PDB file of C-alpha atoms in Angstrom:
ATOM      1  CA  UNK A   1       0.659  24.790   6.698  1.00 92.00           C
ATOM      2  CA  UNK A   2       0.829  28.607   5.973  1.00 92.00           C
ATOM      3  CA  UNK A   3      -2.383  28.501   4.091  1.00 93.00           C
ATOM      4  CA  UNK A   4      -4.088  26.303   6.113  1.00 94.00           C
ATOM      5  CA  UNK A   5      -3.435  28.606   9.024  1.00 95.00           C
ATOM      6  CA  UNK A   6      -4.702  31.379   7.063  1.00 94.00           C
ATOM      7  CA  UNK A   7      -8.044  29.538   6.533  1.00 94.00           C
ATOM      8  CA  UNK A   8      -8.296  28.651  10.155  1.00 95.00           C
ATOM      9  CA  UNK A   9      -7.455  32.609  11.234  1.00 95.00           C
ATOM     10  CA  UNK A  10     -10.246  33.270   8.761  1.00 95.00           C
ATOM     11  CA  UNK A  11     -12.778  31.658  11.032  1.00 94.00           C
ATOM     12  CA  UNK A  12     -13.369  28.243   9.419  1.00 94.00           C
ATOM     13  CA  UNK A  13     -13.523  25.382  11.620  1.00 94.00           C
ATOM     14  CA  UNK A  14     -12.508  22.856   8.893  1.00 95.00           C
ATOM     15  CA  UNK A  15     -10.284  22.644   5.822  1.00 96.00           C
ATOM     16  CA  UNK A  16      -9.728  20.660   2.889  1.00 95.00           C
ATOM     17  CA  UNK A  17      -6.768  20.261   1.020  1.00 94.00           C
ATOM     18  CA  UNK A  18      -6.338  18.133  -2.068  1.00 91.00           C
ATOM     19  CA  UNK A  19      -3.472  17.518  -4.401  1.00 81.00           C
ATOM     20  CA  UNK A  20      -3.835  18.752  -8.163  1.00 81.00           C
ATOM     21  CA  UNK A  21      -2.801  15.119  -9.378  1.00 82.00           C
ATOM     22  CA  UNK A  22      -5.504  12.919  -8.328  1.00 83.00           C
ATOM     23  CA  UNK A  23      -7.502  12.070 -11.665  1.00 79.00           C
ATOM     24  CA  UNK A  24      -9.631   9.766  -9.236  1.00 80.00           C
ATOM     25  CA  UNK A  25     -11.031  12.140  -7.103  1.00 85.00           C
ATOM     26  CA  UNK A  26     -14.785  13.083  -6.872  1.00 85.00           C
ATOM     27  CA  UNK A  27     -17.765  14.718  -5.776  1.00 89.00           C
ATOM     28  CA  UNK A  28     -18.251  11.820  -3.279  1.00 90.00           C
ATOM     29  CA  UNK A  29     -14.896  12.258  -1.574  1.00 90.00           C
ATOM     30  CA  UNK A  30     -15.338  15.947  -1.167  1.00 91.00           C
ATOM     31  CA  UNK A  31     -19.055  14.984   0.287  1.00 93.00           C
ATOM     32  CA  UNK A  32     -17.472  12.495   2.881  1.00 92.00           C
ATOM     33  CA  UNK A  33     -15.008  14.772   3.679  1.00 93.00           C
ATOM     34  CA  UNK A  34     -17.481  17.931   4.660  1.00 94.00           C
ATOM     35  CA  UNK A  35     -19.665  15.349   6.402  1.00 95.00           C
ATOM     36  CA  UNK A  36     -17.138  13.936   8.454  1.00 94.00           C
ATOM     37  CA  UNK A  37     -15.600  17.156   8.913  1.00 94.00           C
ATOM     38  CA  UNK A  38     -18.856  18.988  10.301  1.00 94.00           C
ATOM     39  CA  UNK A  39     -18.743  15.851  12.802  1.00 94.00           C
ATOM     40  CA  UNK A  40     -15.554  16.813  14.569  1.00 94.00           C
ATOM     41  CA  UNK A  41     -13.413  13.865  12.215  1.00 95.00           C
ATOM     42  CA  UNK A  42     -10.441  14.720  10.230  1.00 97.00           C
ATOM     43  CA  UNK A  43     -10.197  13.261   6.753  1.00 97.00           C
ATOM     44  CA  UNK A  44      -7.454  11.532   5.159  1.00 96.00           C
ATOM     45  CA  UNK A  45      -7.027  10.138   1.221  1.00 94.00           C
ATOM     46  CA  UNK A  46      -4.185   8.024   1.026  1.00 94.00           C
ATOM     47  CA  UNK A  47      -2.165   7.762  -2.297  1.00 90.00           C
ATOM     48  CA  UNK A  48      -0.704   4.590  -3.411  1.00 88.00           C
ATOM     49  CA  UNK A  49       2.595   5.432  -2.643  1.00 86.00           C
ATOM     50  CA  UNK A  50       2.132   6.324   0.565  1.00 91.00           C
ATOM     51  CA  UNK A  51       1.470  10.034   0.584  1.00 90.00           C
ATOM     52  CA  UNK A  52      -1.847  11.867   0.575  1.00 92.00           C
ATOM     53  CA  UNK A  53      -4.318  13.134  -2.104  1.00 92.00           C
ATOM     54  CA  UNK A  54      -6.628  14.673   0.554  1.00 94.00           C
ATOM     55  CA  UNK A  55      -6.290  16.013   3.748  1.00 96.00           C
ATOM     56  CA  UNK A  56      -9.249  17.150   5.743  1.00 96.00           C
ATOM     57  CA  UNK A  57      -8.492  18.845   9.040  1.00 96.00           C
ATOM     58  CA  UNK A  58     -10.591  20.339  11.736  1.00 96.00           C
ATOM     59  CA  UNK A  59      -9.008  23.623  13.742  1.00 95.00           C
ATOM     60  CA  UNK A  60      -8.762  21.794  16.773  1.00 94.00           C
ATOM     61  CA  UNK A  61      -6.625  19.122  15.060  1.00 95.00           C
ATOM     62  CA  UNK A  62      -4.062  21.487  13.175  1.00 95.00           C
ATOM     63  CA  UNK A  63      -0.926  22.708  15.033  1.00 92.00           C
ATOM     64  CA  UNK A  64       0.895  24.562  12.332  1.00 92.00           C
ATOM     65  CA  UNK A  65       4.996  23.310  13.913  1.00 92.00           C
ATOM     66  CA  UNK A  66       4.019  19.653  13.856  1.00 92.00           C
ATOM     67  CA  UNK A  67       2.268  20.170  10.686  1.00 92.00           C
ATOM     68  CA  UNK A  68       5.526  21.363   9.291  1.00 92.00           C
ATOM     69  CA  UNK A  69       7.907  18.923  10.501  1.00 92.00           C
ATOM     70  CA  UNK A  70       6.056  15.990   8.675  1.00 93.00           C
ATOM     71  CA  UNK A  71       7.685  14.070   5.837  1.00 91.00           C
ATOM     72  CA  UNK A  72       6.241  15.817   3.358  1.00 88.00           C
ATOM     73  CA  UNK A  73       8.223  14.577   0.381  1.00 82.00           C
ATOM     74  CA  UNK A  74       8.289  11.035   1.403  1.00 82.00           C
ATOM     75  CA  UNK A  75       6.449   7.700   1.172  1.00 87.00           C
ATOM     76  CA  UNK A  76       5.762   7.699   5.017  1.00 91.00           C
ATOM     77  CA  UNK A  77       3.344  10.662   4.839  1.00 93.00           C
ATOM     78  CA  UNK A  78       0.366   9.428   5.277  1.00 95.00           C
ATOM     79  CA  UNK A  79       1.158   7.166   8.144  1.00 96.00           C
ATOM     80  CA  UNK A  80       2.757  10.013   9.560  1.00 95.00           C
ATOM     81  CA  UNK A  81       0.519  12.187   9.563  1.00 95.00           C
ATOM     82  CA  UNK A  82      -2.345   9.495  10.658  1.00 96.00           C
ATOM     83  CA  UNK A  83       0.011   8.780  13.839  1.00 95.00           C
ATOM     84  CA  UNK A  84      -0.131  12.660  14.496  1.00 94.00           C
ATOM     85  CA  UNK A  85      -3.578  13.242  14.361  1.00 95.00           C
ATOM     86  CA  UNK A  86      -4.494  10.055  16.692  1.00 94.00           C
ATOM     87  CA  UNK A  87      -2.157  10.824  19.028  1.00 93.00           C
ATOM     88  CA  UNK A  88      -3.425  13.976  19.366  1.00 92.00           C
ATOM     89  CA  UNK A  89      -7.017  12.258  20.237  1.00 94.00           C
ATOM     90  CA  UNK A  90      -8.699  13.167  16.925  1.00 94.00           C
ATOM     91  CA  UNK A  91     -10.629  10.748  15.235  1.00 94.00           C
ATOM     92  CA  UNK A  92      -9.376   9.754  11.755  1.00 95.00           C
ATOM     93  CA  UNK A  93     -11.962   9.033   8.578  1.00 94.00           C
ATOM     94  CA  UNK A  94      -9.393   7.013   6.098  1.00 95.00           C
ATOM     95  CA  UNK A  95     -10.790   7.006   2.191  1.00 94.00           C
ATOM     96  CA  UNK A  96      -9.611   4.668  -0.297  1.00 92.00           C
ATOM     97  CA  UNK A  97      -6.450   4.705  -1.849  1.00 92.00           C
ATOM     98  CA  UNK A  98      -6.317   6.121  -5.020  1.00 88.00           C
ATOM     99  CA  UNK A  99      -3.386   6.917  -7.613  1.00 83.00           C
ATOM    100  CA  UNK A 100      -2.112  10.524  -7.975  1.00 83.00           C
ATOM    101  CA  UNK A 101       0.128  11.622 -10.797  1.00 81.00           C
ATOM    102  CA  UNK A 102       3.860  11.906 -10.049  1.00 78.00           C
ATOM    103  CA  UNK A 103       5.501  10.314 -13.083  1.00 78.00           C
ATOM    104  CA  UNK A 104       5.002   9.927 -16.753  1.00 75.00           C
ATOM    105  CA  UNK A 105       4.661   6.005 -15.710  1.00 79.00           C
ATOM    106  CA  UNK A 106       1.605   6.897 -13.272  1.00 79.00           C
ATOM    107  CA  UNK A 107      -0.078   8.212 -16.627  1.00 74.00           C
ATOM    108  CA  UNK A 108       0.334   5.153 -18.414  1.00 76.00           C
ATOM    109  CA  UNK A 109      -0.797   3.528 -15.785  1.00 77.00           C
ATOM    110  CA  UNK A 110      -4.030   5.080 -16.428  1.00 71.00           C
ATOM    111  CA  UNK A 111      -4.220   3.782 -19.889  1.00 70.00           C
ATOM    112  CA  UNK A 112      -4.715   0.560 -18.586  1.00 74.00           C
ATOM    113  CA  UNK A 113      -7.052   1.258 -15.830  1.00 70.00           C
ATOM    114  CA  UNK A 114     -10.673   0.788 -17.446  1.00 62.00           C
ATOM    115  CA  UNK A 115     -11.941   2.668 -14.577  1.00 68.00           C
ATOM    116  CA  UNK A 116     -10.887   6.180 -15.700  1.00 68.00           C
ATOM    117  CA  UNK A 117     -13.583   8.150 -18.092  1.00 71.00           C
ATOM    118  CA  UNK A 118     -12.668   7.844 -21.486  1.00 73.00           C
ATOM    119  CA  UNK A 119     -12.140  11.690 -21.998  1.00 73.00           C
ATOM    120  CA  UNK A 120      -9.693  11.856 -19.570  1.00 72.00           C
ATOM    121  CA  UNK A 121      -7.671   8.882 -21.003  1.00 70.00           C
ATOM    122  CA  UNK A 122      -7.788  10.230 -24.199  1.00 75.00           C
ATOM    123  CA  UNK A 123      -6.781  13.687 -23.137  1.00 75.00           C
ATOM    124  CA  UNK A 124      -3.834  12.087 -21.538  1.00 70.00           C
ATOM    125  CA  UNK A 125      -2.690   9.773 -24.656  1.00 71.00           C
ATOM    126  CA  UNK A 126      -2.833  13.123 -26.443  1.00 74.00           C
ATOM    127  CA  UNK A 127      -0.349  14.804 -23.953  1.00 70.00           C
ATOM    128  CA  UNK A 128       2.153  11.856 -24.267  1.00 67.00           C
ATOM    129  CA  UNK A 129       1.610  11.427 -28.023  1.00 67.00           C
ATOM    130  CA  UNK A 130       4.236  12.247 -30.578  1.00 53.00           C
ATOM    131  CA  UNK A 131       6.369  14.432 -30.442  1.00 52.00           C
ATOM    132  CA  UNK A 132       5.738  14.149 -26.396  1.00 43.00           C
ATOM    133  CA  UNK A 133       7.101  10.405 -26.161  1.00 43.00           C
ATOM    134  CA  UNK A 134      10.277  11.387 -27.608  1.00 41.00           C
ATOM    135  CA  UNK A 135      11.612  13.813 -24.668  1.00 45.00           C
ATOM    136  CA  UNK A 136       8.460  14.230 -22.514  1.00 45.00           C
ATOM    137  CA  UNK A 137      10.717  16.621 -20.446  1.00 49.00           C
ATOM    138  CA  UNK A 138      10.796  19.438 -22.863  1.00 49.00           C
ATOM    139  CA  UNK A 139       7.222  19.532 -24.011  1.00 47.00           C
ATOM    140  CA  UNK A 140       5.798  22.651 -25.532  1.00 50.00           C
ATOM    141  CA  UNK A 141       3.368  22.935 -22.903  1.00 49.00           C
ATOM    142  CA  UNK A 142       6.196  23.576 -20.252  1.00 46.00           C
ATOM    143  CA  UNK A 143       5.181  20.531 -18.347  1.00 45.00           C
ATOM    144  CA  UNK A 144       8.400  19.461 -17.070  1.00 44.00           C
ATOM    145  CA  UNK A 145       7.378  18.669 -13.493  1.00 44.00           C
ATOM    146  CA  UNK A 146       4.376  17.127 -14.532  1.00 44.00           C
ATOM    147  CA  UNK A 147       5.520  14.918 -16.873  1.00 43.00           C
ATOM    148  CA  UNK A 148       9.433  14.066 -15.852  1.00 44.00           C
ATOM    149  CA  UNK A 149       9.989  11.354 -13.249  1.00 43.00           C
ATOM    150  CA  UNK A 150      11.512  12.512 -10.133  1.00 46.00           C
ATOM    151  CA  UNK A 151      11.827  11.456  -6.352  1.00 49.00           C
ATOM    152  CA  UNK A 152      10.374  14.325  -5.187  1.00 49.00           C
ATOM    153  CA  UNK A 153       6.847  14.444  -3.744  1.00 52.00           C
ATOM    154  CA  UNK A 154       4.514  17.491  -2.578  1.00 53.00           C
ATOM    155  CA  UNK A 155       5.924  21.182  -3.360  1.00 52.00           C
ATOM    156  CA  UNK A 156       9.687  21.738  -2.676  1.00 50.00           C
ATOM    157  CA  UNK A 157      10.403  22.960   0.772  1.00 51.00           C
ATOM    158  CA  UNK A 158      12.080  26.708   1.206  1.00 51.00           C
ATOM    159  CA  UNK A 159      14.389  27.201   3.833  1.00 47.00           C
TER     160      UNK A 159
END
């Protein structure tokens, strides 16, 4: 919320926030989001688990306090965010559902999906190959949050 608020304070009329764990996200998704924001329409990309991989907001649609009070670490984020925007009479373009990577099992699911680029699959196979497969929570690349299973979603909330 602070980052989005800061961008709007700099004079921008639209903000696009994306997760860094969405390997399917491509240029066309950004193009669609930019076009929709220019038309005054918000954009949401739902993840398979009920979160969002992309949030595009217009300046008129953003209010910091209600935005902060959304269920950020739950599976109802997409629904709540969409409802919040529509309740404020803001149009919402919904992108297609996509996978995001929140656990080791999400990485394994990518191996079974033929639509992913071969280079990405090879890279992910490298990450989870021996010795990583033995204990993927303690890797030499210090990627605990990336490779360990966790029920948490989104960044932790600081009180």
